[in-house]
Amino acid sequence: MKGVLETREVQSPALENNPLGDPARRRLTVYLPPGYAAGTQRYPVVYFLHAFGNGGGSWTNASGFSPSVPDRLDALIEAGTIPPVIGVFPDAWTKLGGSQWVNSDAIGRYRDYLIKDVVGFVDKTFRTLPKAASRAVVGHSSGGYGALVMGRYHPEVFSLVGAHAPDSYFEYSYLPDLPKAATALMKAGGVDTWVTELRQRARDTKVRGDDFPVINILAMAAAYSPKKGEPLNLELPFEQHNAKLRLDVWNRWLVHDPVRFVPKFLDSFRKLKTVYLDAGTRDEFNLRWGTRMVADDLKAGGVDVVHEEFEDGHSGVSYRFERSLSVLVPRLAAD
């Protein structure tokens, strides 16, 4: 037997009137395990947070050789590796490519969207076990970062966290892209012009590979250093005319780095049953090292941690969810 995917729409009060004008009504994909329709049983739930540059629909994409994450859920349940579970795939796409799953004056209240609107809708609509002990949150890259954010702020909602290659140790993961962004923005004549050109290019042809570092830095600035009145309501961590690092703004970013915030919020993480972390040894954004640092701090703080590394890069690693789910889902309360 296979599970069933259902598509619903969630009207999010948290996202209404968001600064980017992104829709407050969002598509929500939900995986219902085999036998759900025929029974009355309630199920634990796993929330899947997508990466930057993706939307909620990305989870159901399967290549010719690699199964989708819902397919992997089917296989794990059929093999008896995990008990039946509901999977929820919320959408946090924005005009800047993502939200980091945080509340931001430049992007919108995407943490509230998940915690209040999505979780609330799912518990009202499906036969869930509506308690923290029966909820996990997992994600990759910016989604992994978002999972750590949820562990920091909301152990009353989730009891298990899985973070694959989460954005961390910003000196290694973001800093190399700053001069690339400065070059492109100076050539375009500023933030607004560059974004306009990007949107036109995306409509007419496609987004180029060298666009990614720029839009990534703009999105991160919107998440970590919002400032009303600036273009896109964000403050860049460098001077646009010479790319000199602005330490006052950069330090605002560092406050949001898991390497910095995890040690300060150990009381929250100690309330979790388990934190699962992994990263590839060839991760192109150097996230192996930040993940190691986070794992070390959590372990030193008395948090139950499963930390692994594997021989691969940053992209095309959805197979790693089979590992995190096999660790986390059996630890969810099933009654």
mmCIF file of C-alpha atoms in Angstrom, residues 10 12 14-15 20 22-23 26-29 46-59 88-94 96-119 122 136-154 158 161-167 170 174 216 219-220 222-224 256 258 261 321:
data_model
loop_
_atom_site.group_PDB
_atom_site.id
_atom_site.type_symbol
_atom_site.label_atom_id
_atom_site.label_comp_id
_atom_site.label_asym_id
_atom_site.label_seq_id
_atom_site.Cartn_x
_atom_site.Cartn_y
_atom_site.Cartn_z
ATOM 1 C CA VAL A 10 -4.119 27.665 4.019
ATOM 2 C CA SER A 12 -2.374 32.708 6.734
ATOM 3 C CA ALA A 14 0.593 35.864 9.723
ATOM 4 C CA LEU A 15 1.438 36.564 6.076
ATOM 5 C CA LEU A 20 7.014 41.772 -0.365
ATOM 6 C CA ASP A 22 3.644 37.647 -1.436
ATOM 7 C CA PRO A 23 0.399 35.658 -1.207
ATOM 8 C CA ARG A 26 -0.597 29.145 0.477
ATOM 9 C CA ARG A 27 -0.723 25.714 -1.034
ATOM 10 C CA LEU A 28 -0.100 22.926 1.468
ATOM 11 C CA THR A 29 0.821 19.374 0.503
ATOM 12 C CA VAL A 46 6.635 15.402 10.545
ATOM 13 C CA TYR A 47 6.909 18.921 9.120
ATOM 14 C CA PHE A 48 9.323 19.304 6.193
ATOM 15 C CA LEU A 49 10.897 22.747 5.661
ATOM 16 C CA HIS A 50 12.187 23.379 2.148
ATOM 17 C CA ALA A 51 15.485 24.993 1.224
ATOM 18 C CA PHE A 52 16.127 28.479 -0.128
ATOM 19 C CA GLY A 53 15.192 28.726 -3.799
ATOM 20 C CA ASN A 54 12.527 26.050 -3.486
ATOM 21 C CA GLY A 55 8.830 25.990 -2.622
ATOM 22 C CA GLY A 56 6.537 23.534 -0.928
ATOM 23 C CA GLY A 57 5.959 21.662 -4.175
ATOM 24 C CA SER A 58 9.630 20.757 -4.532
ATOM 25 C CA TRP A 59 9.277 17.804 -2.162
ATOM 26 C CA VAL A 88 3.385 18.094 5.993
ATOM 27 C CA PHE A 89 5.107 20.183 3.307
ATOM 28 C CA PRO A 90 4.418 23.905 3.841
ATOM 29 C CA ASP A 91 5.349 26.578 1.309
ATOM 30 C CA ALA A 92 7.497 29.564 2.324
ATOM 31 C CA TRP A 93 8.565 30.795 -1.114
ATOM 32 C CA THR A 94 9.007 34.559 -1.400
ATOM 33 C CA LEU A 96 13.455 36.846 -2.753
ATOM 34 C CA GLY A 97 13.544 33.052 -3.002
ATOM 35 C CA GLY A 98 12.902 32.176 0.616
ATOM 36 C CA SER A 99 12.276 33.305 4.180
ATOM 37 C CA GLN A 100 14.718 31.391 6.418
ATOM 38 C CA TRP A 101 11.497 30.487 8.282
ATOM 39 C CA VAL A 102 11.902 33.568 10.501
ATOM 40 C CA ASN A 103 9.818 36.618 11.329
ATOM 41 C CA SER A 104 11.273 39.581 9.450
ATOM 42 C CA ASP A 105 10.160 43.168 8.889
ATOM 43 C CA ALA A 106 11.483 42.898 5.328
ATOM 44 C CA ILE A 107 9.976 39.517 4.369
ATOM 45 C CA GLY A 108 7.066 38.651 6.627
ATOM 46 C CA ARG A 109 6.230 36.485 9.647
ATOM 47 C CA TYR A 110 7.105 33.037 8.345
ATOM 48 C CA ARG A 111 7.867 31.522 11.740
ATOM 49 C CA ASP A 112 4.392 32.513 12.888
ATOM 50 C CA TYR A 113 2.975 31.211 9.612
ATOM 51 C CA LEU A 114 4.345 27.756 10.357
ATOM 52 C CA ILE A 115 3.700 27.628 14.083
ATOM 53 C CA LYS A 116 0.280 29.284 14.231
ATOM 54 C CA ASP A 117 -1.310 28.891 10.813
ATOM 55 C CA VAL A 118 0.056 25.674 9.325
ATOM 56 C CA VAL A 119 0.257 23.588 12.501
ATOM 57 C CA VAL A 122 -3.198 20.548 10.112
ATOM 58 C CA ALA A 136 9.007 16.602 14.453
ATOM 59 C CA VAL A 137 10.389 19.280 12.144
ATOM 60 C CA VAL A 138 13.096 18.552 9.573
ATOM 61 C CA GLY A 139 14.714 20.389 6.703
ATOM 62 C CA HIS A 140 17.745 20.801 4.460
ATOM 63 C CA SER A 141 19.969 23.873 4.053
ATOM 64 C CA SER A 142 17.764 26.913 4.815
ATOM 65 C CA GLY A 143 15.098 24.390 5.820
ATOM 66 C CA GLY A 144 17.575 22.829 8.230
ATOM 67 C CA TYR A 145 18.278 26.302 9.539
ATOM 68 C CA GLY A 146 14.527 26.759 9.963
ATOM 69 C CA ALA A 147 14.321 23.501 11.915
ATOM 70 C CA LEU A 148 16.945 24.819 14.351
ATOM 71 C CA VAL A 149 14.992 28.081 14.620
ATOM 72 C CA MET A 150 11.933 26.060 15.636
ATOM 73 C CA GLY A 151 13.979 24.197 18.216
ATOM 74 C CA ARG A 152 15.205 27.525 19.589
ATOM 75 C CA TYR A 153 11.801 29.157 19.885
ATOM 76 C CA HIS A 154 9.204 26.390 19.942
ATOM 77 C CA PHE A 158 8.076 20.237 18.280
ATOM 78 C CA VAL A 161 14.437 18.405 15.185
ATOM 79 C CA GLY A 162 16.296 17.223 12.095
ATOM 80 C CA ALA A 163 18.679 19.638 10.372
ATOM 81 C CA HIS A 164 20.522 18.579 7.220
ATOM 82 C CA ALA A 165 23.390 20.946 6.333
ATOM 83 C CA PRO A 166 21.767 23.895 8.125
ATOM 84 C CA ASP A 167 23.033 27.384 7.309
ATOM 85 C CA PHE A 170 28.233 32.440 8.534
ATOM 86 C CA TYR A 174 27.899 33.440 3.521
ATOM 87 C CA ASN A 216 20.985 34.656 -1.689
ATOM 88 C CA ALA A 219 17.405 37.283 0.968
ATOM 89 C CA MET A 220 19.692 36.728 3.941
ATOM 90 C CA ALA A 222 16.153 40.674 4.442
ATOM 91 C CA ALA A 223 16.042 37.925 7.081
ATOM 92 C CA TYR A 224 18.906 39.039 9.326
ATOM 93 C CA HIS A 256 21.182 34.737 13.854
ATOM 94 C CA PRO A 258 23.171 28.826 14.938
ATOM 95 C CA PHE A 261 22.389 31.236 19.171
ATOM 96 C CA PHE A 321 16.002 12.096 4.908
#
